[in-house]
Each structure stands twice: as C-alpha cells, then as structure tokens.
PDB file of C-alpha atoms and ligand atoms in Angstrom:
ATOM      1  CA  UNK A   1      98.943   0.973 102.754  1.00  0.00           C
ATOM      2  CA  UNK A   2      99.463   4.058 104.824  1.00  0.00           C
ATOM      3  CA  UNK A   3      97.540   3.659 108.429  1.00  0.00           C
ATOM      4  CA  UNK A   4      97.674   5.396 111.484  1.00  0.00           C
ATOM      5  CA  UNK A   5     101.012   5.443 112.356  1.00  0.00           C
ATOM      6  CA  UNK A   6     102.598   6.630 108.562  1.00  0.00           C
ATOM      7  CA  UNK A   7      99.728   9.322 108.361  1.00  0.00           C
ATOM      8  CA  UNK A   8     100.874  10.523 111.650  1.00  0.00           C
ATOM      9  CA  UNK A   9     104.536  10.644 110.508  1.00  0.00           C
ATOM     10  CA  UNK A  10     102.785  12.539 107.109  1.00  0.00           C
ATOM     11  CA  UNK A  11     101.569  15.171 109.658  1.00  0.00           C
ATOM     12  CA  UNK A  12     105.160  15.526 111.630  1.00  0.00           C
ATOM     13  CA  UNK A  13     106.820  16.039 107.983  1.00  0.00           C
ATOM     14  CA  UNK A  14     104.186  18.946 107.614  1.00  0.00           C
ATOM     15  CA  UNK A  15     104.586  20.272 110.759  1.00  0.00           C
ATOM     16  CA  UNK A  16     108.575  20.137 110.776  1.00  0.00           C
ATOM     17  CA  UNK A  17     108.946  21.372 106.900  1.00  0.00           C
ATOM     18  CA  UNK A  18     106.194  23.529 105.942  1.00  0.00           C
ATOM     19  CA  UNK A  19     104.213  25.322 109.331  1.00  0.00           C
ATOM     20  CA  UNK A  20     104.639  28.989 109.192  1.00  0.00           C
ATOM     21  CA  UNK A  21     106.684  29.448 105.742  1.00  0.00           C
ATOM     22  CA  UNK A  22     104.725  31.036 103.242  1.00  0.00           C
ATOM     23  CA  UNK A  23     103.272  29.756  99.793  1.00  0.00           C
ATOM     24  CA  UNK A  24     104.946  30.636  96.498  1.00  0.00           C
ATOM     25  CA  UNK A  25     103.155  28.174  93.960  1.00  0.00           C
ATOM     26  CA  UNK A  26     100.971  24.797  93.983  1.00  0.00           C
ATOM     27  CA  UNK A  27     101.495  23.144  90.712  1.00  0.00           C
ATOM     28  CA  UNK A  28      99.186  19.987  90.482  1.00  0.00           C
ATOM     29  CA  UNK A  29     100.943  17.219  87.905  1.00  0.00           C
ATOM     30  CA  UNK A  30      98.009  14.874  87.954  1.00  0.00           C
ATOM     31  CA  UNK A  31      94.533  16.703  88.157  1.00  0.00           C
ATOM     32  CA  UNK A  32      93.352  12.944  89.019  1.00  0.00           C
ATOM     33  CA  UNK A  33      94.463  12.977  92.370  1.00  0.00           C
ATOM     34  CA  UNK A  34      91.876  16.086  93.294  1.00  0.00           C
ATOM     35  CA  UNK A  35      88.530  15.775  95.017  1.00  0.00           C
ATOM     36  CA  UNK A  36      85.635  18.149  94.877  1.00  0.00           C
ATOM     37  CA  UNK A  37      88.508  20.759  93.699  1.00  0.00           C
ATOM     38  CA  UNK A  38      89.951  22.147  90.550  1.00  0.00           C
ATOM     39  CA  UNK A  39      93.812  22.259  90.210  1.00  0.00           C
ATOM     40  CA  UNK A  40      93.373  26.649  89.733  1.00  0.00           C
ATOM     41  CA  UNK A  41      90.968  26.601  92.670  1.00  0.00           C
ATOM     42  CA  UNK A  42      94.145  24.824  95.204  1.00  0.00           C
ATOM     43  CA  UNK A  43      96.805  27.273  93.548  1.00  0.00           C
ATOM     44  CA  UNK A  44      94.030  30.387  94.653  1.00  0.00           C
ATOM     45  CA  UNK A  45      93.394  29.347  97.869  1.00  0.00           C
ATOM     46  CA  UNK A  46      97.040  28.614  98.969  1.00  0.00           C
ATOM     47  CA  UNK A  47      98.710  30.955  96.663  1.00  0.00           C
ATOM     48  CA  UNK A  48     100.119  33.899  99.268  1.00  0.00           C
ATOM     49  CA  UNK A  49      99.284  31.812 102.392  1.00  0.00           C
ATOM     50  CA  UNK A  50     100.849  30.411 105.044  1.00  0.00           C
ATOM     51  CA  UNK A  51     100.448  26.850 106.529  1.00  0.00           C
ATOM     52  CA  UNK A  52      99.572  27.494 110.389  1.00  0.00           C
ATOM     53  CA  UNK A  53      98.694  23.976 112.263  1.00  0.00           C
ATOM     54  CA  UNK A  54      98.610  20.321 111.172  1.00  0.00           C
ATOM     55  CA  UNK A  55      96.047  17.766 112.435  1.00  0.00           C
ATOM     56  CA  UNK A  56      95.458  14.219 112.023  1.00  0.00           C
ATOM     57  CA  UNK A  57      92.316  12.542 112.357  1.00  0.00           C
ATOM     58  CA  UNK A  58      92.565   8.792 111.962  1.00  0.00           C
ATOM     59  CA  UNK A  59      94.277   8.423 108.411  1.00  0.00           C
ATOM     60  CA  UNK A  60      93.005  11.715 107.693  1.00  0.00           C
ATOM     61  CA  UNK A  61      95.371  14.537 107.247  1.00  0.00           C
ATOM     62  CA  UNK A  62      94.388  18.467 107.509  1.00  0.00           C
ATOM     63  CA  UNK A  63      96.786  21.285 107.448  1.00  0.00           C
ATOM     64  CA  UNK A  64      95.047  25.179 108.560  1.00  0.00           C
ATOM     65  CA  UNK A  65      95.703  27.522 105.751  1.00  0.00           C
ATOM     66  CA  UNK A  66      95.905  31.604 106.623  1.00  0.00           C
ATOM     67  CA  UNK A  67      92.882  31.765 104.614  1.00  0.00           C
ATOM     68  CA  UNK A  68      90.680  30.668 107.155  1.00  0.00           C
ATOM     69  CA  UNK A  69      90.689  27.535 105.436  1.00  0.00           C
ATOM     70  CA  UNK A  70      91.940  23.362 105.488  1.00  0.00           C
ATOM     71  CA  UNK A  71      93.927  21.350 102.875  1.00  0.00           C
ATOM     72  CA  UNK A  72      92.982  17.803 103.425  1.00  0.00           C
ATOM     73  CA  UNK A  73      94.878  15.096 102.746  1.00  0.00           C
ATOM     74  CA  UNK A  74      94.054  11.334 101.957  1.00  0.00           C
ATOM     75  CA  UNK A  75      96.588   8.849 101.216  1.00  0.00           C
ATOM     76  CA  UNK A  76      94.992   5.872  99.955  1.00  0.00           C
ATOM     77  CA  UNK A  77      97.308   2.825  99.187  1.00  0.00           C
ATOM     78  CA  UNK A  78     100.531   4.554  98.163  1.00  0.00           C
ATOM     79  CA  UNK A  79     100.479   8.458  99.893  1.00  0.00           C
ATOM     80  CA  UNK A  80     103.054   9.889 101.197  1.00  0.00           C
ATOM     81  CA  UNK A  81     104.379  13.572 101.914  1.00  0.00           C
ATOM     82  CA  UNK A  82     107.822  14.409 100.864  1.00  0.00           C
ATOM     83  CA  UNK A  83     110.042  17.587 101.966  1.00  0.00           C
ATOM     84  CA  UNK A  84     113.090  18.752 100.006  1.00  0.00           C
ATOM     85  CA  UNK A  85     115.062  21.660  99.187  1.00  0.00           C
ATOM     86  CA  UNK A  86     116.336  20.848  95.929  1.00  0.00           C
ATOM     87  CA  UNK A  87     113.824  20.713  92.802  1.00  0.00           C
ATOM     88  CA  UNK A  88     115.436  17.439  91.690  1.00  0.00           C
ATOM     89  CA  UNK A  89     114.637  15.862  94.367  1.00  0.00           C
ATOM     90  CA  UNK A  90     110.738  15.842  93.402  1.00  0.00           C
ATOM     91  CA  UNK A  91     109.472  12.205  93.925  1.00  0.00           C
ATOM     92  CA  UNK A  92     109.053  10.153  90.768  1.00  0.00           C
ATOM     93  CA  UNK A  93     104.798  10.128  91.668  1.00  0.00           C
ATOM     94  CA  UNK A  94     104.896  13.616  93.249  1.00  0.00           C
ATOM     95  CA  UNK A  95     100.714  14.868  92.185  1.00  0.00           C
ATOM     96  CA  UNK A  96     100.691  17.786  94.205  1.00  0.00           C
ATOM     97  CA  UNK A  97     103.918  19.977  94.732  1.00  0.00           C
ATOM     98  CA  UNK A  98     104.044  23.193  97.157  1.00  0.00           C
ATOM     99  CA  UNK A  99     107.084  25.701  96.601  1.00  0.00           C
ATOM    100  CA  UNK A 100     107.876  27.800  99.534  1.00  0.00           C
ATOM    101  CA  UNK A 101     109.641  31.338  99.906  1.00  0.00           C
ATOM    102  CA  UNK A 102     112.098  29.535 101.901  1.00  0.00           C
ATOM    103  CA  UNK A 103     113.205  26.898  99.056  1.00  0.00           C
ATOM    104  CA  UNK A 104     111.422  24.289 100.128  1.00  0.00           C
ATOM    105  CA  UNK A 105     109.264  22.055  98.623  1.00  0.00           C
ATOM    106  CA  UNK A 106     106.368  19.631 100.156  1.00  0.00           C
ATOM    107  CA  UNK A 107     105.176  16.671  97.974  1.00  0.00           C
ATOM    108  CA  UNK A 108     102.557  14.913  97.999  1.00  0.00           C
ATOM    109  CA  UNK A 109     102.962  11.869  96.329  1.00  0.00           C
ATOM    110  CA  UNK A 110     101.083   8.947  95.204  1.00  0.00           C
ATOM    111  CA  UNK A 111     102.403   6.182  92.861  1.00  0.00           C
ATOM    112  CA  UNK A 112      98.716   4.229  92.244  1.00  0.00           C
ATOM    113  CA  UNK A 113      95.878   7.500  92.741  1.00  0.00           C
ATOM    114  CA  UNK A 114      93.429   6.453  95.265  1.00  0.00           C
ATOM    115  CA  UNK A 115      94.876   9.254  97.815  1.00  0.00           C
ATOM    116  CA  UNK A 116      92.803  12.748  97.772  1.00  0.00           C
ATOM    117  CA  UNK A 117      93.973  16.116  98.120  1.00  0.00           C
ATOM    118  CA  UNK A 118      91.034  18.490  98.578  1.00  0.00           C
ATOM    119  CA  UNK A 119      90.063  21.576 100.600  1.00  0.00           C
ATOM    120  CA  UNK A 120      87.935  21.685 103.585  1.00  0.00           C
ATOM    121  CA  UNK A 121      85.871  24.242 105.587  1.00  0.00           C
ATOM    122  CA  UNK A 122      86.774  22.194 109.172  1.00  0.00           C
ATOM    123  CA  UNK A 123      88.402  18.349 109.907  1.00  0.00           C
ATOM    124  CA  UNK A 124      84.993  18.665 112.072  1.00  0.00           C
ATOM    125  CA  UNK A 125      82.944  18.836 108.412  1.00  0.00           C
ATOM    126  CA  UNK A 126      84.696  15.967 107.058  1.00  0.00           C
ATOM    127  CA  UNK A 127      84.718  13.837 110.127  1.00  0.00           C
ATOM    128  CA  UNK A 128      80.694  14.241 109.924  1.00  0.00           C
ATOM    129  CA  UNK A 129      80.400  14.368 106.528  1.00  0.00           C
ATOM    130  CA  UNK A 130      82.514  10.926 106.388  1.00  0.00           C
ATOM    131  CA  UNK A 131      80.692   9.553 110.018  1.00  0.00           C
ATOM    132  CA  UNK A 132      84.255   8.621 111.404  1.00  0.00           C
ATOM    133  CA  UNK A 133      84.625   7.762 114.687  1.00  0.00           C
ATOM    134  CA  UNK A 134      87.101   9.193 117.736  1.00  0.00           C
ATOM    135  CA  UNK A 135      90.657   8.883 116.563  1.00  0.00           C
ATOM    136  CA  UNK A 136      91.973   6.524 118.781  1.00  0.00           C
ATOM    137  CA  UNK A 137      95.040   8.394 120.078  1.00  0.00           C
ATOM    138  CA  UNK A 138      92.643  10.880 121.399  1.00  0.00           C
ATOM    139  CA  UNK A 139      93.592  11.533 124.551  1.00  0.00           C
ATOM    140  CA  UNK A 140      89.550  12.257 125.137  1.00  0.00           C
ATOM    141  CA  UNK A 141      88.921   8.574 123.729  1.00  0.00           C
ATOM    142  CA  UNK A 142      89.401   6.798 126.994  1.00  0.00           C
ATOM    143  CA  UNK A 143      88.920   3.128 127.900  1.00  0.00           C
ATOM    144  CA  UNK A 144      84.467   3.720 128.648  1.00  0.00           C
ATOM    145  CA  UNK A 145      84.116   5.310 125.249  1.00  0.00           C
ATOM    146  CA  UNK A 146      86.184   2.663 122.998  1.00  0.00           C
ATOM    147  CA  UNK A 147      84.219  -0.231 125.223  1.00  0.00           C
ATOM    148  CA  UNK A 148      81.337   1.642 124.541  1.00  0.00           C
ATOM    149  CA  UNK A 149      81.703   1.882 120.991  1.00  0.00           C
ATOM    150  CA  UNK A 150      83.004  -1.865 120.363  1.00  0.00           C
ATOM    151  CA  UNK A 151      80.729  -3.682 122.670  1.00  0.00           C
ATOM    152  CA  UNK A 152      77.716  -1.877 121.018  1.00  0.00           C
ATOM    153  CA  UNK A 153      78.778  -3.292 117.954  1.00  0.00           C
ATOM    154  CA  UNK A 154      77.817  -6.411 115.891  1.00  0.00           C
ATOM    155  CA  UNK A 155      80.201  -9.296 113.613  1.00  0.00           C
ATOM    156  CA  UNK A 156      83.584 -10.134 114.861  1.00  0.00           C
ATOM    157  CA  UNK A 157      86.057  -8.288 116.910  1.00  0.00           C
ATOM    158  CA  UNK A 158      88.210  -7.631 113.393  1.00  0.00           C
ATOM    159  CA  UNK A 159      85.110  -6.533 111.226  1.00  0.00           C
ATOM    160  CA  UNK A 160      84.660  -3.956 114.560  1.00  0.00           C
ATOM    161  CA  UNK A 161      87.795  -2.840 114.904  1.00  0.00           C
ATOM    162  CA  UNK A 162      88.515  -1.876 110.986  1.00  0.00           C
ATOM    163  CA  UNK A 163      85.441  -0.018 111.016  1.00  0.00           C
ATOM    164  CA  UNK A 164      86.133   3.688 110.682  1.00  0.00           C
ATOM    165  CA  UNK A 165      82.672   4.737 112.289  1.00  0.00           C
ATOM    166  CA  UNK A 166      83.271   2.737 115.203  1.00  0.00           C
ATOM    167  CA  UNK A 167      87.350   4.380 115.360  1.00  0.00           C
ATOM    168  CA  UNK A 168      89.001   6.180 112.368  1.00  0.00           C
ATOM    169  CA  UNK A 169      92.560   4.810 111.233  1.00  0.00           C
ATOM    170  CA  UNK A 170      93.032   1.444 112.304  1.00  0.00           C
ATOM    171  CA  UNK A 171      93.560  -0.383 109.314  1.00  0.00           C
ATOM    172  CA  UNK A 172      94.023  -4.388 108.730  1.00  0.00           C
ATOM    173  CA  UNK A 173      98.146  -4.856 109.773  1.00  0.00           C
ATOM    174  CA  UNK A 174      97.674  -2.924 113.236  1.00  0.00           C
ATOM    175  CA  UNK A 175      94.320  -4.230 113.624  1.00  0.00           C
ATOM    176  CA  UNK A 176      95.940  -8.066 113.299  1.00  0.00           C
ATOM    177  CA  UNK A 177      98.720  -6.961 115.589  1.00  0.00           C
ATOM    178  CA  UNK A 178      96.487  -5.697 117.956  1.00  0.00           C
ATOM    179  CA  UNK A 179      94.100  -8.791 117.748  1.00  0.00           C
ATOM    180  CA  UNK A 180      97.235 -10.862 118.297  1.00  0.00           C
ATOM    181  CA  UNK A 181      98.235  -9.260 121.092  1.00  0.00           C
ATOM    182  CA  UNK A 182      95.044  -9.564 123.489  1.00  0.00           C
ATOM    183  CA  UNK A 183      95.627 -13.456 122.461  1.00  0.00           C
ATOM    184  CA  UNK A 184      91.960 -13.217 120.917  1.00  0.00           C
ATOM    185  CA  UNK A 185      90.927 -15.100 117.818  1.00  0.00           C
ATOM    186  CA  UNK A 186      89.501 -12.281 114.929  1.00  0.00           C
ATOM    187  CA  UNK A 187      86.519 -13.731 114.190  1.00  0.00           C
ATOM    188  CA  UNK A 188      85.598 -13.959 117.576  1.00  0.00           C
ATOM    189  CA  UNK A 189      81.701 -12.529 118.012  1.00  0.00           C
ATOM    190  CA  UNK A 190      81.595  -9.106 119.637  1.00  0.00           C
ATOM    191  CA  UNK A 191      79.211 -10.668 121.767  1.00  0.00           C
ATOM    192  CA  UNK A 192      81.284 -13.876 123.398  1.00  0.00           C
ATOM    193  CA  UNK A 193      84.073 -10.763 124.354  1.00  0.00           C
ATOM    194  CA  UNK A 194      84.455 -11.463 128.130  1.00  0.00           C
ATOM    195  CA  UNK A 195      84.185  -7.930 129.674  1.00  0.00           C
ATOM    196  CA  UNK A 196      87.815  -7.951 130.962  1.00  0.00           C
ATOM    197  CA  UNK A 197      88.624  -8.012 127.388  1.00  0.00           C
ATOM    198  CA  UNK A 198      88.315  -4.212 126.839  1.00  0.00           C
ATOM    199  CA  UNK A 199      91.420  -3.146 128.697  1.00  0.00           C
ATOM    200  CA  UNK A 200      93.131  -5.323 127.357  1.00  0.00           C
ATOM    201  CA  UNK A 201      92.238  -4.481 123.807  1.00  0.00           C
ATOM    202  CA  UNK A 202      92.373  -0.815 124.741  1.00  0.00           C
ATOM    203  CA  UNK A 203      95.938  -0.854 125.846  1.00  0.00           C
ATOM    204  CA  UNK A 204      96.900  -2.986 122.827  1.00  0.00           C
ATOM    205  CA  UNK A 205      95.396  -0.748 120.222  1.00  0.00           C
ATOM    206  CA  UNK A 206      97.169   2.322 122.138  1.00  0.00           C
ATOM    207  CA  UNK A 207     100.621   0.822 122.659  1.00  0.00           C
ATOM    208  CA  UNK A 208     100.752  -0.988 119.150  1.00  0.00           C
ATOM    209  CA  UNK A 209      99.826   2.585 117.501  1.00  0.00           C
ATOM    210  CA  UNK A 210     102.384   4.655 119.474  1.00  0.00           C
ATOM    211  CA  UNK A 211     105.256   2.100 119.342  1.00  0.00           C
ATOM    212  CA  UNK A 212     104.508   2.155 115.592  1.00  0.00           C
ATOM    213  CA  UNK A 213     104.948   5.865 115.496  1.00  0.00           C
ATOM    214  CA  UNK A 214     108.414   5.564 117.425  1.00  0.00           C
ATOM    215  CA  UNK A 215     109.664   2.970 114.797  1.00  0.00           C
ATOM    216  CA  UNK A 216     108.587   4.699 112.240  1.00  0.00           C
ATOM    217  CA  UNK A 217     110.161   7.552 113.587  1.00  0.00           C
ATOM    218  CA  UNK A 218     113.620   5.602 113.834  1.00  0.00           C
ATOM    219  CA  UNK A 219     113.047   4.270 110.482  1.00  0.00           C
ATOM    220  CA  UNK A 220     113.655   0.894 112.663  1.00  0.00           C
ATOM    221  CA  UNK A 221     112.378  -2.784 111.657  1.00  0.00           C
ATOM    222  CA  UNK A 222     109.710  -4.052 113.721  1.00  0.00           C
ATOM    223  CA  UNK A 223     110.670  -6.336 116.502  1.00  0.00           C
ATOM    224  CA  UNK A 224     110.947  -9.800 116.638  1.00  0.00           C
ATOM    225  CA  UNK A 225     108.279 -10.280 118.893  1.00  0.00           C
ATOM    226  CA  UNK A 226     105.862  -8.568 116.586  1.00  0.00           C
ATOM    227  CA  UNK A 227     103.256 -10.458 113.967  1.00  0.00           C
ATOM    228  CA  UNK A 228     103.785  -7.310 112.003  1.00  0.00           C
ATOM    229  CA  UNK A 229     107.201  -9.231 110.256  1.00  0.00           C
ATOM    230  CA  UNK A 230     105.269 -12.907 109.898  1.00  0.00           C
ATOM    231  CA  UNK A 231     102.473 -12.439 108.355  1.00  0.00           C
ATOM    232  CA  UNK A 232     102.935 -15.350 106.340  1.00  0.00           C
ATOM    233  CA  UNK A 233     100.408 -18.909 106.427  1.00  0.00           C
ATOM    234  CA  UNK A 234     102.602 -21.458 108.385  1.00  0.00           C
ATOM    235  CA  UNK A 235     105.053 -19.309 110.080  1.00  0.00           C
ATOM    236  CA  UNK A 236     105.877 -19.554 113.979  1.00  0.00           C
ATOM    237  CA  UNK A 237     104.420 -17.696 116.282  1.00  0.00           C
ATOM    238  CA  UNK A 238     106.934 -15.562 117.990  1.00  0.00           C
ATOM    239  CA  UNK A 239     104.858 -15.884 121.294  1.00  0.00           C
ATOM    240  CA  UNK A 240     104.281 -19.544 121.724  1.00  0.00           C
ATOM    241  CA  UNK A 241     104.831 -22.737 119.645  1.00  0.00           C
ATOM    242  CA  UNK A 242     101.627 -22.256 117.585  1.00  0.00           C
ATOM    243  CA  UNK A 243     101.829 -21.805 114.046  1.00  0.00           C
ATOM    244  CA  UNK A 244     100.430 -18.693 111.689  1.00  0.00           C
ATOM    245  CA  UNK A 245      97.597 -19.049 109.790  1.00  0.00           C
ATOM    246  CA  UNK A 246      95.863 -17.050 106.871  1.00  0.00           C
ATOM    247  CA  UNK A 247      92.342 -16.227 106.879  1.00  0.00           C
ATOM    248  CA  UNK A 248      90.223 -13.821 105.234  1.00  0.00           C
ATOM    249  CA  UNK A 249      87.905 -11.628 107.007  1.00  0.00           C
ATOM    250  CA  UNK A 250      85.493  -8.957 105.575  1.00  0.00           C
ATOM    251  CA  UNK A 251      87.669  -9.441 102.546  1.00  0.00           C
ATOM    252  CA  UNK A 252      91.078  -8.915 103.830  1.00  0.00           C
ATOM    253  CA  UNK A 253      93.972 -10.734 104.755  1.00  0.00           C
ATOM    254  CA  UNK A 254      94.228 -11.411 107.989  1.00  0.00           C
ATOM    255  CA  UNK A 255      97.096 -13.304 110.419  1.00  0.00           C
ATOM    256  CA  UNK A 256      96.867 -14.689 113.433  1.00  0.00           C
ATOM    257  CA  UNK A 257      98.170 -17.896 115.377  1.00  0.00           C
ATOM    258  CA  UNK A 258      96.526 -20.708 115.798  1.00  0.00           C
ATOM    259  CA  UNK A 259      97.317 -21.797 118.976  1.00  0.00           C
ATOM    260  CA  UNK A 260      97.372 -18.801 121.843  1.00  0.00           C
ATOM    261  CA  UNK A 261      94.288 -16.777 119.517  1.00  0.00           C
ATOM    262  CA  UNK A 262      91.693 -18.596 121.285  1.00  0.00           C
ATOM    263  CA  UNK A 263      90.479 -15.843 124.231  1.00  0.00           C
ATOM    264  CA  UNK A 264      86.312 -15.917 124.901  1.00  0.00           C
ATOM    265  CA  UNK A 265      86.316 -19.428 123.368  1.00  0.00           C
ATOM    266  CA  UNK A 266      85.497 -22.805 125.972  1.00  0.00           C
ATOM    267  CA  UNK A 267      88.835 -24.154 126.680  1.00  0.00           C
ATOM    268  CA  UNK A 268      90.791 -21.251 125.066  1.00  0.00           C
ATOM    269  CA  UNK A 269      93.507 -19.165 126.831  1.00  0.00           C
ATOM    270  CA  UNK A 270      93.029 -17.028 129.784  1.00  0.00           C
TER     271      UNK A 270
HETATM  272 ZN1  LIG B 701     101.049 -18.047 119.428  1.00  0.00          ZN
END
C-alpha cells in the first residue's frame, strides 16, 4: 500500500515528467476511479492547461493546474503514477491517462480502485475538509508540535501514530519500523511514554521516512538491519537475539520483537 515515501516518489515523477508541458487530452478508462468529478468535467478543466507545481501532503498528492485550480490525487492500496513516451507503454490498470504536446504521457494507475483522482479548489480545503494533521516531513513540524500532538493523545503509541489527524501519511509498515526503532513495544499506552521518548520517536519517524525516499529513489532493497524485510511471526530480530512476533493492533498487522520492544515498561530496556 502506497505510504509516505511512494506518494512522495508519485510527486517527483510529476514534477520531473509533466511540470510546465502543456495538456493535449485526459481520457479517463475507468469513470470508477473519480471522486466528486465527472470524467468531461477533468478533460475541461485540464484540457489547454499546463501543470505548474506538485505538492504532497501526507499520502495526499496535488498538482496546480494554470486554471487556477488542483488535481488531487489518492492512491489507495495499488496507486501509482506512470510517465512514458510511447502509447504502448500505457500500464495494464492505467484509469486516468494525460497526453502532453511534448509526447508524453502521465498515468495514473490503479490495479484494485480505492485510489481517487478528483479536483480541488486548495490542498488547504482538503486537508480541512479531511482534518489531517501536519505532514510529518514538514520542515515547520518540529520536535514541540509532534510531542504535542502525540502526548495529547489517547490508546497506544501505534493506534497514535497511524492516525492521520494526529500526522497525515504514516501508514502501518513505517509506523512498525519506526516503533521498532525507538525499541518501544506498540501497544504501549500514550500515557506510560517516558518524556525522553519524543526525540527519540521524532528522529525515527523523520529518518525512517527520508531513508525510505532515498531507497526508493535507488530502487534499492531495504537493509538488513531494517524490520521492513522480516515482518514475518518467528523471525530474528536483526537488532538483538529476540524473536518477531505478530500482533494485531486497531485491526492491522503489526511486527515487532519481542525482546528489545519493551521501552516505558518496569524492567524493560533503557
Ligand atoms: Zn530485538
């Protein structure tokens, strides 16, 4: 499921392959895939114009149309955004296509349909609209705020961390990775977080996201001293000689060892 870290590559592919070129055609293959927008109303307002800026909010994409207006992009499970310059090479699950002037093409495609494509006055509309919190690569999101916004929550420190009010685009494999990293249990109370935590987390969630990005980037495997590659019940920690377990929380798998997890809890690590 596209997070953070693939939506932001979505928004490099848009910026590289389609800022600045004008629009020839939108042809919509699967009217399903819309929101809030008829297939003739996207080829009007795009028709003619020119993409001008992308931005990323969380796992929400938005691209500035010379109309004054934003396409805004969802990618549910299976989104993705495809450039090419040669027709057959339209993905197999390409809903949206965008022909250029140039000869390009931009793709969106989307293989199971719970992605969006819409229009959108502002990303400021649908943020509020949606109540999603600061995107957490924000350079304005800085250590007070996310403590601030965590600590003032309720549940566990997973169950606060996935939800997109409290920060928008951490989803459950980064938010597992990040977990793992601060050597904190996820279903630890918000409330038994020792203060010291926060940095810790903070630095975790920032670092996991942007190192993400760079192997994304490379098109690179994750490293060995990752979760990200184990998430598997009874495989070894990379980190220590515990073992990791499977758990669900707030309905979703979740991964995390059971022997250097145990941060905020008597006896557990340091
Ligand atoms: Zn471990």
């Amino acid at each position: 499921m596209p997070e953070l870290p693939e939506v932001e590559i979505c928004r490099r592919t848009l910026e590289r392959h389609a800022l600045g070129q004008t629009i020839e055609q939108v042809s919509v293959l699967d009217e399903r895939i819309l929101e809030a927008v008829s297939a003739s109303q996207l080829r009007n307002a795009l028709a003619g114009r020119q993409l001008r800026l992308a931005r990323r909010h969380g796992k929400h994409l938005f691209a500035l149309h010379s109309g004054d207006g934003w396409l805004h992009l969802h990618f549910g499970m299976t989104g993705d955004l495809v450039a090419y310059d040669e027709a057959a090479q339209q993905p197999r699950f390409a809903r949206v296509v965008i022909d250029f002037y140039s000869g390009r093409h931009l793709a969106y495609e989307d293989a199971r349909l719970f992605g969006r494509v819409a229009l959108a006055s502002s990303p400021e509309a649908v943020i509020s609209e949606r109540k999603l919190g600061p995107d957490p690569l924000d350079p304005a999101f800085d250590l007070a705020a996310f403590t601030t916004r965590v600590s003032g929550r309720r549940g566990t420190l997973k169950t606060a961390l996935m939800a997109q009010e409290v920060i928008a685009g951490l989803g459950n494999l980064y938010v597992d990775e990040i977990v793992f990293r601060t050597s904190t249990h996820p279903n630890e109370p918000i409330e038994n977080l020792p203060s010291r935590l926060y940095r810790r987390l903070y630095a975790a969630m920032k670092n996991t996201l942007l190192e993400a990005i760079d192997l994304l980037e490379q098109d690179a495997e994750y490293p060995g001293h990752y979760l990200l590659p184990r998430r598997e019940e009874g495989a070894r920690c990379p980190r220590c000689p515990g073992t990791i377990r499977k758990i669900t929380v707030g309905g979703r798998s979740t991964y995390f060892c059971d022997r250097h997890q145990t941060l905020g809890r008597p006896g557990g690590a340091r």
